[in-house]
PDB file of C-alpha atoms in Angstrom:
ATOM      1  CA  UNK A   1     -28.108  50.530  85.177  1.00 58.00           C
ATOM      2  CA  UNK A   2     -30.335  47.642  85.794  1.00 73.00           C
ATOM      3  CA  UNK A   3     -32.656  47.536  82.848  1.00 69.00           C
ATOM      4  CA  UNK A   4     -29.262  47.546  81.235  1.00 69.00           C
ATOM      5  CA  UNK A   5     -28.243  44.223  82.266  1.00 70.00           C
ATOM      6  CA  UNK A   6     -31.718  43.149  82.192  1.00 68.00           C
ATOM      7  CA  UNK A   7     -31.393  43.748  78.465  1.00 72.00           C
ATOM      8  CA  UNK A   8     -27.654  42.111  78.146  1.00 67.00           C
ATOM      9  CA  UNK A   9     -28.749  39.680  79.693  1.00 71.00           C
ATOM     10  CA  UNK A  10     -31.490  39.380  77.147  1.00 72.00           C
ATOM     11  CA  UNK A  11     -29.793  39.759  74.215  1.00 68.00           C
ATOM     12  CA  UNK A  12     -26.800  36.622  75.825  1.00 69.00           C
ATOM     13  CA  UNK A  13     -29.658  33.937  76.198  1.00 69.00           C
ATOM     14  CA  UNK A  14     -31.645  34.971  72.280  1.00 66.00           C
ATOM     15  CA  UNK A  15     -27.911  34.540  71.443  1.00 65.00           C
ATOM     16  CA  UNK A  16     -26.904  31.263  73.465  1.00 64.00           C
ATOM     17  CA  UNK A  17     -29.973  29.770  72.119  1.00 61.00           C
ATOM     18  CA  UNK A  18     -30.286  30.351  68.699  1.00 59.00           C
ATOM     19  CA  UNK A  19     -26.305  29.321  68.314  1.00 60.00           C
ATOM     20  CA  UNK A  20     -25.761  27.061  70.951  1.00 60.00           C
ATOM     21  CA  UNK A  21     -29.144  24.681  70.269  1.00 55.00           C
ATOM     22  CA  UNK A  22     -30.013  22.756  67.034  1.00 53.00           C
ATOM     23  CA  UNK A  23     -33.429  23.910  65.816  1.00 51.00           C
ATOM     24  CA  UNK A  24     -36.089  21.619  66.659  1.00 45.00           C
ATOM     25  CA  UNK A  25     -36.357  21.356  62.385  1.00 50.00           C
ATOM     26  CA  UNK A  26     -32.670  19.955  61.402  1.00 58.00           C
ATOM     27  CA  UNK A  27     -32.293  16.986  59.416  1.00 71.00           C
ATOM     28  CA  UNK A  28     -31.045  14.172  61.009  1.00 83.00           C
ATOM     29  CA  UNK A  29     -27.856  12.703  59.431  1.00 80.00           C
ATOM     30  CA  UNK A  30     -28.661   9.799  57.846  1.00 80.00           C
ATOM     31  CA  UNK A  31     -31.641  11.870  56.498  1.00 84.00           C
ATOM     32  CA  UNK A  32     -29.208  13.999  54.658  1.00 88.00           C
ATOM     33  CA  UNK A  33     -29.693  12.469  51.004  1.00 90.00           C
ATOM     34  CA  UNK A  34     -31.906   8.684  51.306  1.00 92.00           C
ATOM     35  CA  UNK A  35     -31.445   6.069  49.211  1.00 93.00           C
ATOM     36  CA  UNK A  36     -35.213   4.122  48.090  1.00 94.00           C
ATOM     37  CA  UNK A  37     -36.877   1.594  45.775  1.00 94.00           C
ATOM     38  CA  UNK A  38     -33.499  -0.401  45.259  1.00 96.00           C
ATOM     39  CA  UNK A  39     -34.382  -1.962  42.339  1.00 96.00           C
ATOM     40  CA  UNK A  40     -32.713  -3.938  39.339  1.00 95.00           C
ATOM     41  CA  UNK A  41     -33.189  -3.015  35.965  1.00 94.00           C
ATOM     42  CA  UNK A  42     -32.260  -5.009  32.924  1.00 89.00           C
ATOM     43  CA  UNK A  43     -29.894  -2.896  30.482  1.00 86.00           C
ATOM     44  CA  UNK A  44     -31.121  -3.161  27.995  1.00 80.00           C
ATOM     45  CA  UNK A  45     -35.121  -2.373  28.108  1.00 77.00           C
ATOM     46  CA  UNK A  46     -35.145  -0.305  31.141  1.00 79.00           C
ATOM     47  CA  UNK A  47     -37.616  -3.270  32.802  1.00 83.00           C
ATOM     48  CA  UNK A  48     -37.628  -3.834  36.788  1.00 80.00           C
ATOM     49  CA  UNK A  49     -36.315  -7.436  37.079  1.00 85.00           C
ATOM     50  CA  UNK A  50     -35.786 -10.363  39.492  1.00 82.00           C
ATOM     51  CA  UNK A  51     -33.981 -12.880  38.031  1.00 87.00           C
ATOM     52  CA  UNK A  52     -30.741 -12.528  35.559  1.00 91.00           C
ATOM     53  CA  UNK A  53     -29.246 -14.861  34.107  1.00 93.00           C
ATOM     54  CA  UNK A  54     -25.207 -15.463  33.955  1.00 95.00           C
ATOM     55  CA  UNK A  55     -23.471 -12.614  31.313  1.00 95.00           C
ATOM     56  CA  UNK A  56     -26.834 -10.247  31.985  1.00 93.00           C
ATOM     57  CA  UNK A  57     -25.741  -7.354  32.713  1.00 94.00           C
ATOM     58  CA  UNK A  58     -28.601  -5.963  35.253  1.00 95.00           C
ATOM     59  CA  UNK A  59     -27.963  -1.667  36.964  1.00 95.00           C
ATOM     60  CA  UNK A  60     -28.722  -1.543  40.579  1.00 96.00           C
ATOM     61  CA  UNK A  61     -30.313   1.145  40.926  1.00 96.00           C
ATOM     62  CA  UNK A  62     -31.286   3.456  44.007  1.00 97.00           C
ATOM     63  CA  UNK A  63     -33.442   6.628  44.307  1.00 97.00           C
ATOM     64  CA  UNK A  64     -31.519   9.395  46.010  1.00 97.00           C
ATOM     65  CA  UNK A  65     -33.351  12.667  47.339  1.00 96.00           C
ATOM     66  CA  UNK A  66     -30.944  15.538  48.823  1.00 95.00           C
ATOM     67  CA  UNK A  67     -33.769  16.587  51.863  1.00 92.00           C
ATOM     68  CA  UNK A  68     -31.672  20.219  52.428  1.00 92.00           C
ATOM     69  CA  UNK A  69     -31.874  23.907  51.037  1.00 90.00           C
ATOM     70  CA  UNK A  70     -28.239  23.416  49.937  1.00 92.00           C
ATOM     71  CA  UNK A  71     -26.105  21.188  47.470  1.00 95.00           C
ATOM     72  CA  UNK A  72     -24.899  18.125  49.221  1.00 95.00           C
ATOM     73  CA  UNK A  73     -21.687  16.023  47.223  1.00 96.00           C
ATOM     74  CA  UNK A  74     -22.722  12.315  47.037  1.00 96.00           C
ATOM     75  CA  UNK A  75     -20.512   8.403  46.899  1.00 97.00           C
ATOM     76  CA  UNK A  76     -22.957   5.944  45.775  1.00 97.00           C
ATOM     77  CA  UNK A  77     -21.621   2.778  46.360  1.00 98.00           C
ATOM     78  CA  UNK A  78     -23.010  -0.393  45.142  1.00 98.00           C
ATOM     79  CA  UNK A  79     -21.083  -3.580  46.384  1.00 98.00           C
ATOM     80  CA  UNK A  80     -21.903  -7.304  45.743  1.00 98.00           C
ATOM     81  CA  UNK A  81     -21.254  -9.863  47.810  1.00 98.00           C
ATOM     82  CA  UNK A  82     -21.492 -13.499  46.738  1.00 97.00           C
ATOM     83  CA  UNK A  83     -23.091 -15.996  48.847  1.00 95.00           C
ATOM     84  CA  UNK A  84     -19.579 -16.809  50.787  1.00 96.00           C
ATOM     85  CA  UNK A  85     -20.419 -12.897  52.146  1.00 97.00           C
ATOM     86  CA  UNK A  86     -16.992 -12.303  49.712  1.00 97.00           C
ATOM     87  CA  UNK A  87     -17.061  -9.152  47.809  1.00 97.00           C
ATOM     88  CA  UNK A  88     -17.248  -9.806  44.196  1.00 97.00           C
ATOM     89  CA  UNK A  89     -17.774  -6.807  42.785  1.00 97.00           C
ATOM     90  CA  UNK A  90     -16.984  -2.858  43.994  1.00 97.00           C
ATOM     91  CA  UNK A  91     -18.214   0.420  42.037  1.00 97.00           C
ATOM     92  CA  UNK A  92     -18.880   3.688  42.855  1.00 97.00           C
ATOM     93  CA  UNK A  93     -20.235   6.987  41.735  1.00 96.00           C
ATOM     94  CA  UNK A  94     -19.547  10.670  42.007  1.00 97.00           C
ATOM     95  CA  UNK A  95     -21.896  13.720  41.916  1.00 96.00           C
ATOM     96  CA  UNK A  96     -23.849  16.674  43.573  1.00 97.00           C
ATOM     97  CA  UNK A  97     -27.398  16.729  44.083  1.00 96.00           C
ATOM     98  CA  UNK A  98     -28.345  19.979  44.003  1.00 97.00           C
ATOM     99  CA  UNK A  99     -31.082  21.857  46.891  1.00 94.00           C
ATOM    100  CA  UNK A 100     -34.333  19.128  47.200  1.00 93.00           C
ATOM    101  CA  UNK A 101     -33.769  16.969  44.629  1.00 96.00           C
ATOM    102  CA  UNK A 102     -34.099  13.254  43.365  1.00 96.00           C
ATOM    103  CA  UNK A 103     -31.465  10.809  41.305  1.00 95.00           C
ATOM    104  CA  UNK A 104     -32.345   7.804  40.030  1.00 95.00           C
ATOM    105  CA  UNK A 105     -29.128   6.050  40.222  1.00 95.00           C
ATOM    106  CA  UNK A 106     -27.494   2.829  38.554  1.00 95.00           C
ATOM    107  CA  UNK A 107     -24.131   0.809  38.502  1.00 96.00           C
ATOM    108  CA  UNK A 108     -24.083  -2.029  36.032  1.00 95.00           C
ATOM    109  CA  UNK A 109     -22.730  -5.525  36.861  1.00 96.00           C
ATOM    110  CA  UNK A 110     -23.009  -8.878  35.055  1.00 96.00           C
ATOM    111  CA  UNK A 111     -23.043 -12.598  37.167  1.00 96.00           C
ATOM    112  CA  UNK A 112     -20.002 -14.626  35.830  1.00 95.00           C
ATOM    113  CA  UNK A 113     -21.962 -17.508  37.628  1.00 95.00           C
ATOM    114  CA  UNK A 114     -24.651 -18.897  38.356  1.00 97.00           C
ATOM    115  CA  UNK A 115     -25.933 -18.194  42.661  1.00 96.00           C
ATOM    116  CA  UNK A 116     -27.386 -15.864  44.971  1.00 96.00           C
ATOM    117  CA  UNK A 117     -25.665 -12.830  45.559  1.00 97.00           C
ATOM    118  CA  UNK A 118     -26.578  -9.602  47.024  1.00 97.00           C
ATOM    119  CA  UNK A 119     -26.192  -6.295  46.438  1.00 97.00           C
ATOM    120  CA  UNK A 120     -25.531  -3.410  48.776  1.00 98.00           C
ATOM    121  CA  UNK A 121     -25.679  -0.195  48.374  1.00 98.00           C
ATOM    122  CA  UNK A 122     -23.936   3.173  50.248  1.00 97.00           C
ATOM    123  CA  UNK A 123     -24.466   6.960  50.393  1.00 97.00           C
ATOM    124  CA  UNK A 124     -22.013   8.661  51.636  1.00 96.00           C
ATOM    125  CA  UNK A 125     -20.004  12.165  51.959  1.00 94.00           C
ATOM    126  CA  UNK A 126     -17.257  11.370  49.741  1.00 94.00           C
ATOM    127  CA  UNK A 127     -14.663   8.191  50.010  1.00 93.00           C
ATOM    128  CA  UNK A 128     -12.538  10.207  52.318  1.00 94.00           C
ATOM    129  CA  UNK A 129     -15.224  11.438  54.417  1.00 91.00           C
ATOM    130  CA  UNK A 130     -16.989   8.592  54.549  1.00 91.00           C
ATOM    131  CA  UNK A 131     -20.033  10.094  56.972  1.00 92.00           C
ATOM    132  CA  UNK A 132     -23.869   8.469  56.221  1.00 94.00           C
ATOM    133  CA  UNK A 133     -26.427  10.328  54.351  1.00 94.00           C
ATOM    134  CA  UNK A 134     -28.640   7.327  54.171  1.00 95.00           C
ATOM    135  CA  UNK A 135     -29.152   3.492  55.823  1.00 95.00           C
ATOM    136  CA  UNK A 136     -27.930   0.558  53.908  1.00 96.00           C
ATOM    137  CA  UNK A 137     -29.567  -1.355  51.079  1.00 98.00           C
ATOM    138  CA  UNK A 138     -29.448  -3.890  49.954  1.00 97.00           C
ATOM    139  CA  UNK A 139     -30.909  -6.534  47.508  1.00 96.00           C
ATOM    140  CA  UNK A 140     -31.001 -10.294  46.973  1.00 95.00           C
ATOM    141  CA  UNK A 141     -30.106 -11.231  43.667  1.00 94.00           C
ATOM    142  CA  UNK A 142     -30.372 -14.581  41.848  1.00 94.00           C
ATOM    143  CA  UNK A 143     -28.619 -16.246  38.464  1.00 94.00           C
ATOM    144  CA  UNK A 144     -28.873 -19.129  37.044  1.00 93.00           C
TER     145      UNK A 144
END
């Protein structure tokens, strides 16, 4: 009878450890699909640029990597703010990353006035479920 209790206690401990205590190798929420290398890319020749002209279309581009062993749905959001911190452009792309897949994702934008702008990107699970999959990134844009 005592052996049965020891075995039962052992099984309970093992199940508790597996089901309740999170594994040490679990991916942090903001590391599930991190964005990196935020840049501005010229639409006509795919070159990275630092300065824009008015009416010059540019791609606000970042690389997203799924660090998980399961597919990950995502929404890539780009917002552009003017020098008064007002959002003047907002757009997004949805998709699914396969396990360990990297993807270069972009949204186009065309400035219609000279000035200094801020492009910010966000990677969320979806528009309905705004769980962040990555830290947000930003880049300054100067237009003349």
